[in-house]
XYZ file of N, CA, C and O in Angstrom:
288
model
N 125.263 -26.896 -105.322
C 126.682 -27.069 -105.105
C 126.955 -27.079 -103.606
O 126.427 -26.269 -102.845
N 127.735 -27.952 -103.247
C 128.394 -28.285 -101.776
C 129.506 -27.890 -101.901
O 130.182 -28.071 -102.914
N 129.962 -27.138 -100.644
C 131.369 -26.630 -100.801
C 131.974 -27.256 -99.576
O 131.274 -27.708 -98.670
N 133.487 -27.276 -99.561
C 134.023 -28.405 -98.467
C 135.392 -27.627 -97.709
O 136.533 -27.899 -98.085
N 135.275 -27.188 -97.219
C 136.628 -26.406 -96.416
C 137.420 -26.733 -95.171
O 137.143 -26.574 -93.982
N 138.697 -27.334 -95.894
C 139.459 -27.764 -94.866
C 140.573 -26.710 -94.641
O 140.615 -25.926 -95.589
N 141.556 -26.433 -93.606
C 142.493 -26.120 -92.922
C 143.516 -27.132 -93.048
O 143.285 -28.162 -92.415
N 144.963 -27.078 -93.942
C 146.029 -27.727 -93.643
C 146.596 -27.017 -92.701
O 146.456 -25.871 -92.276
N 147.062 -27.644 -92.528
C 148.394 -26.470 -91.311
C 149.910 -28.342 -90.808
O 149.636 -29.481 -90.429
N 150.893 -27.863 -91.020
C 151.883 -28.948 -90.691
C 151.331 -30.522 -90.676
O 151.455 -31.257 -89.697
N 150.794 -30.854 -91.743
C 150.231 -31.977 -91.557
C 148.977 -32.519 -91.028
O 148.442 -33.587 -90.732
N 148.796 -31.403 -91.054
C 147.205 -31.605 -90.197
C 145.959 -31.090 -90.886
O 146.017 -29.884 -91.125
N 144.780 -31.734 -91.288
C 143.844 -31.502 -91.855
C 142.835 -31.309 -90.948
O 142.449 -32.232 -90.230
N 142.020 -29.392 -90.872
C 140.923 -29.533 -90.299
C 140.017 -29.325 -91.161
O 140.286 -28.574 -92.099
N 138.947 -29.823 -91.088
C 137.514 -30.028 -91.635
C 136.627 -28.890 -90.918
O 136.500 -28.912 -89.694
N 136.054 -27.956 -91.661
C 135.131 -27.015 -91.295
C 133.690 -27.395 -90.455
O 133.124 -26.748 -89.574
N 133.324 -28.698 -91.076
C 132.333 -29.217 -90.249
C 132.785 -29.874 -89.016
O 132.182 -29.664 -87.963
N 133.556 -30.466 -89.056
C 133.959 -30.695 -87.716
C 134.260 -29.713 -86.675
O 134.009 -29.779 -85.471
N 134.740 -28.950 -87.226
C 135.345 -27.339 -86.200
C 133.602 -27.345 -85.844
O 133.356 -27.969 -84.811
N 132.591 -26.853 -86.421
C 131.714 -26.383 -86.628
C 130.804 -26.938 -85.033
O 130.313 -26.407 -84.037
N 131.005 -28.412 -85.643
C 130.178 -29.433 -84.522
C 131.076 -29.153 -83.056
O 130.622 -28.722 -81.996
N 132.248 -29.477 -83.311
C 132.909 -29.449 -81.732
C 132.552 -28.281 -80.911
O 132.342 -28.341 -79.699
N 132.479 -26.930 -81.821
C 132.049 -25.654 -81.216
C 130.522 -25.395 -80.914
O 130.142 -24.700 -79.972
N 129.814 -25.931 -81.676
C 128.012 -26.534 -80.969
C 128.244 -27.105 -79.651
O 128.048 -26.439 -78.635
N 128.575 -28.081 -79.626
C 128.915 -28.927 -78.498
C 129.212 -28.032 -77.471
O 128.432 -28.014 -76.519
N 130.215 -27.255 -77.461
C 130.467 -26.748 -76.943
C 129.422 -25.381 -75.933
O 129.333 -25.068 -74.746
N 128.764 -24.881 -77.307
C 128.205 -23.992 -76.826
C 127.188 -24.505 -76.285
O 126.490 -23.808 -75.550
N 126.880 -25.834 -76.528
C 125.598 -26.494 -75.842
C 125.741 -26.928 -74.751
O 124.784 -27.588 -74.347
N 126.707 -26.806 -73.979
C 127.306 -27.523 -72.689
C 127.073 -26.088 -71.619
O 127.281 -26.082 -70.406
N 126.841 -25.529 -72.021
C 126.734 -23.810 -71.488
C 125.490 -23.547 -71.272
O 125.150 -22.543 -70.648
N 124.514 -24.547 -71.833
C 123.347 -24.149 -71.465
C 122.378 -23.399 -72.909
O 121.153 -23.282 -72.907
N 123.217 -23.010 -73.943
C 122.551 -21.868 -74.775
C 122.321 -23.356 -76.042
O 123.089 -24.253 -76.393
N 120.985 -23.032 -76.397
C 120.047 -23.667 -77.793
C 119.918 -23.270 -78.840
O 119.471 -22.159 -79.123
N 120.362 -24.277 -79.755
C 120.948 -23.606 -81.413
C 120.154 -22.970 -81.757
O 120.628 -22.146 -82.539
N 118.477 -22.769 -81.546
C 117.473 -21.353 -82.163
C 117.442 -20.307 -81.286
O 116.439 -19.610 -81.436
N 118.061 -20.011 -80.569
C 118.340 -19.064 -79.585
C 119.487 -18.131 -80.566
O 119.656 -16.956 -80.240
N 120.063 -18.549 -81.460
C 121.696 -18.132 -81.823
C 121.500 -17.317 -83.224
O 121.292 -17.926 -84.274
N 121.577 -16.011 -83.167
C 121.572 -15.449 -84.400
C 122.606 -15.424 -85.339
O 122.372 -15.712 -86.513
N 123.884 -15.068 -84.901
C 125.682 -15.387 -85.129
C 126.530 -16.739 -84.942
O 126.513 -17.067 -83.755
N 127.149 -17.483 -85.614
C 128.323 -18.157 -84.908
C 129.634 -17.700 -85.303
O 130.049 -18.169 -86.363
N 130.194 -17.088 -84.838
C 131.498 -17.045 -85.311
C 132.997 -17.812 -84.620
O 133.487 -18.096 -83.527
N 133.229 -17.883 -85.767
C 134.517 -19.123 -85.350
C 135.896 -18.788 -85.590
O 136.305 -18.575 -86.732
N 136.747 -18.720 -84.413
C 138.213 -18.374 -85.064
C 139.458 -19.907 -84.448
O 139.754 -20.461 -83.389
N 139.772 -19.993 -85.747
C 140.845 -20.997 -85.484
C 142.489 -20.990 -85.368
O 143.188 -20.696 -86.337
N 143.089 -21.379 -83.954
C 144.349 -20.872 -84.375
C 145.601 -22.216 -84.575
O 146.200 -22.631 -83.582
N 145.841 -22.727 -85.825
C 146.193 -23.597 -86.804
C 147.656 -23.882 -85.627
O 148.002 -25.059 -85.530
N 148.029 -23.391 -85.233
C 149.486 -23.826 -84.433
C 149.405 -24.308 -83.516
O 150.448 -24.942 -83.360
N 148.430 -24.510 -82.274
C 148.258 -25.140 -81.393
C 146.946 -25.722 -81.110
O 146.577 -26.104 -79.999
N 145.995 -25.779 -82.626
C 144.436 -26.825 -82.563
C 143.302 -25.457 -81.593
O 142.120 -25.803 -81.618
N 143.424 -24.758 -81.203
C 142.478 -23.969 -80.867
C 141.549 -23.297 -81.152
O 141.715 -22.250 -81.778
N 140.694 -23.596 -80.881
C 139.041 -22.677 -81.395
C 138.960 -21.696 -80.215
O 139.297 -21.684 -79.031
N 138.286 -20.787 -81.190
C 137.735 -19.875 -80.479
C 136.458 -19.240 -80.663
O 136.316 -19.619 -81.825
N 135.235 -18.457 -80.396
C 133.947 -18.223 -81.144
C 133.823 -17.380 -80.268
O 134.423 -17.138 -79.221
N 132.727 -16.818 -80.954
C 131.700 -15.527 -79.977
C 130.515 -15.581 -80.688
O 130.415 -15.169 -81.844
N 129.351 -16.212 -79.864
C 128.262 -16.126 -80.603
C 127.098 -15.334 -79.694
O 126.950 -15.394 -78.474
N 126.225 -14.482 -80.794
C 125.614 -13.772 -80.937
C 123.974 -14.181 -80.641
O 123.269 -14.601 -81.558
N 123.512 -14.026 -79.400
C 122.142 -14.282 -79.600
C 120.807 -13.711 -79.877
O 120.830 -12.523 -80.197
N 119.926 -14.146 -79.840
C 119.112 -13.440 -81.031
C 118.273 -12.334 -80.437
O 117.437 -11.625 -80.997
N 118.760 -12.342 -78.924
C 118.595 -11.402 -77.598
C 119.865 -9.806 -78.243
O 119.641 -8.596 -78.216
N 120.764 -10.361 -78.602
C 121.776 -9.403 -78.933
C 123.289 -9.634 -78.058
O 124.472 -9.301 -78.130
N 122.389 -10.419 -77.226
C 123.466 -10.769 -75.967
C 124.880 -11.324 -77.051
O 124.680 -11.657 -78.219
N 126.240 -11.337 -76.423
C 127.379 -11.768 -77.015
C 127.992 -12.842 -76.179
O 128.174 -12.388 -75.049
N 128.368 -14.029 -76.272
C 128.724 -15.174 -75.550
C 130.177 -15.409 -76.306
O 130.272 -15.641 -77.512
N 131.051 -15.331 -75.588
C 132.767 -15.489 -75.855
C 133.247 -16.844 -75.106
O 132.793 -17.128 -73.997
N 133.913 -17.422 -75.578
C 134.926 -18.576 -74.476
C 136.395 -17.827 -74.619
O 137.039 -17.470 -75.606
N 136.645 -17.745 -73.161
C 137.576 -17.519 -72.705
C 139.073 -18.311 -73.332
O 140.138 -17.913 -73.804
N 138.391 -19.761 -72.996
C 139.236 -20.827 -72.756
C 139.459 -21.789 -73.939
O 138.708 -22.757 -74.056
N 140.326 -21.601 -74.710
C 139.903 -22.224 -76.332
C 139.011 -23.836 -76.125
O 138.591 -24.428 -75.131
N 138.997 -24.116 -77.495
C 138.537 -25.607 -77.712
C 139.166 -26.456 -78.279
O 139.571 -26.007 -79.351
N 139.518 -27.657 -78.085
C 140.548 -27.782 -79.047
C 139.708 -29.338 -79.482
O 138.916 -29.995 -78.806
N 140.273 -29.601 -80.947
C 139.963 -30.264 -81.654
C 140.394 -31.815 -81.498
O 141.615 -31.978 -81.499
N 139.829 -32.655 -81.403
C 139.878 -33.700 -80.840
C 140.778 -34.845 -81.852
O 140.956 -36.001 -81.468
């Protein structure tokens, strides 16, 4: 079974995989490599398109963005 999770919010449909990828991207622009990453966590805030994450590496280290992401 495949499961599919979107976000309505005022007309607007977000797609979990997409959140998912834009925030890779993201974290890959930083320098840090998806087997390096023990955690991803993702917070979305539906009123103004913003991501946010803190991921966890497999060091223990914790990597935050300050500066949201926003969805394209």
């Amino acid at each position: 079974m495949k499961t599919k999770l979107q976000v309505q919010y005022k007309n607007i449909n977000i797609d979990m995989e997409e959140m998912e990828r834009v925030v890779k991207e993201s974290v890959k622009s930083r320098g840090i490599k998806m087997n390096m990453i023990d955690t991803l966590q993702l917070y979305y805030q539906p009123e103004d398109l913003a991501l946010y994450y803190v991921v966890t590496l497999k060091s223990g280290e914790m990597i935050r963005n300050d500066v949201p992401v926003y969805m394209k």
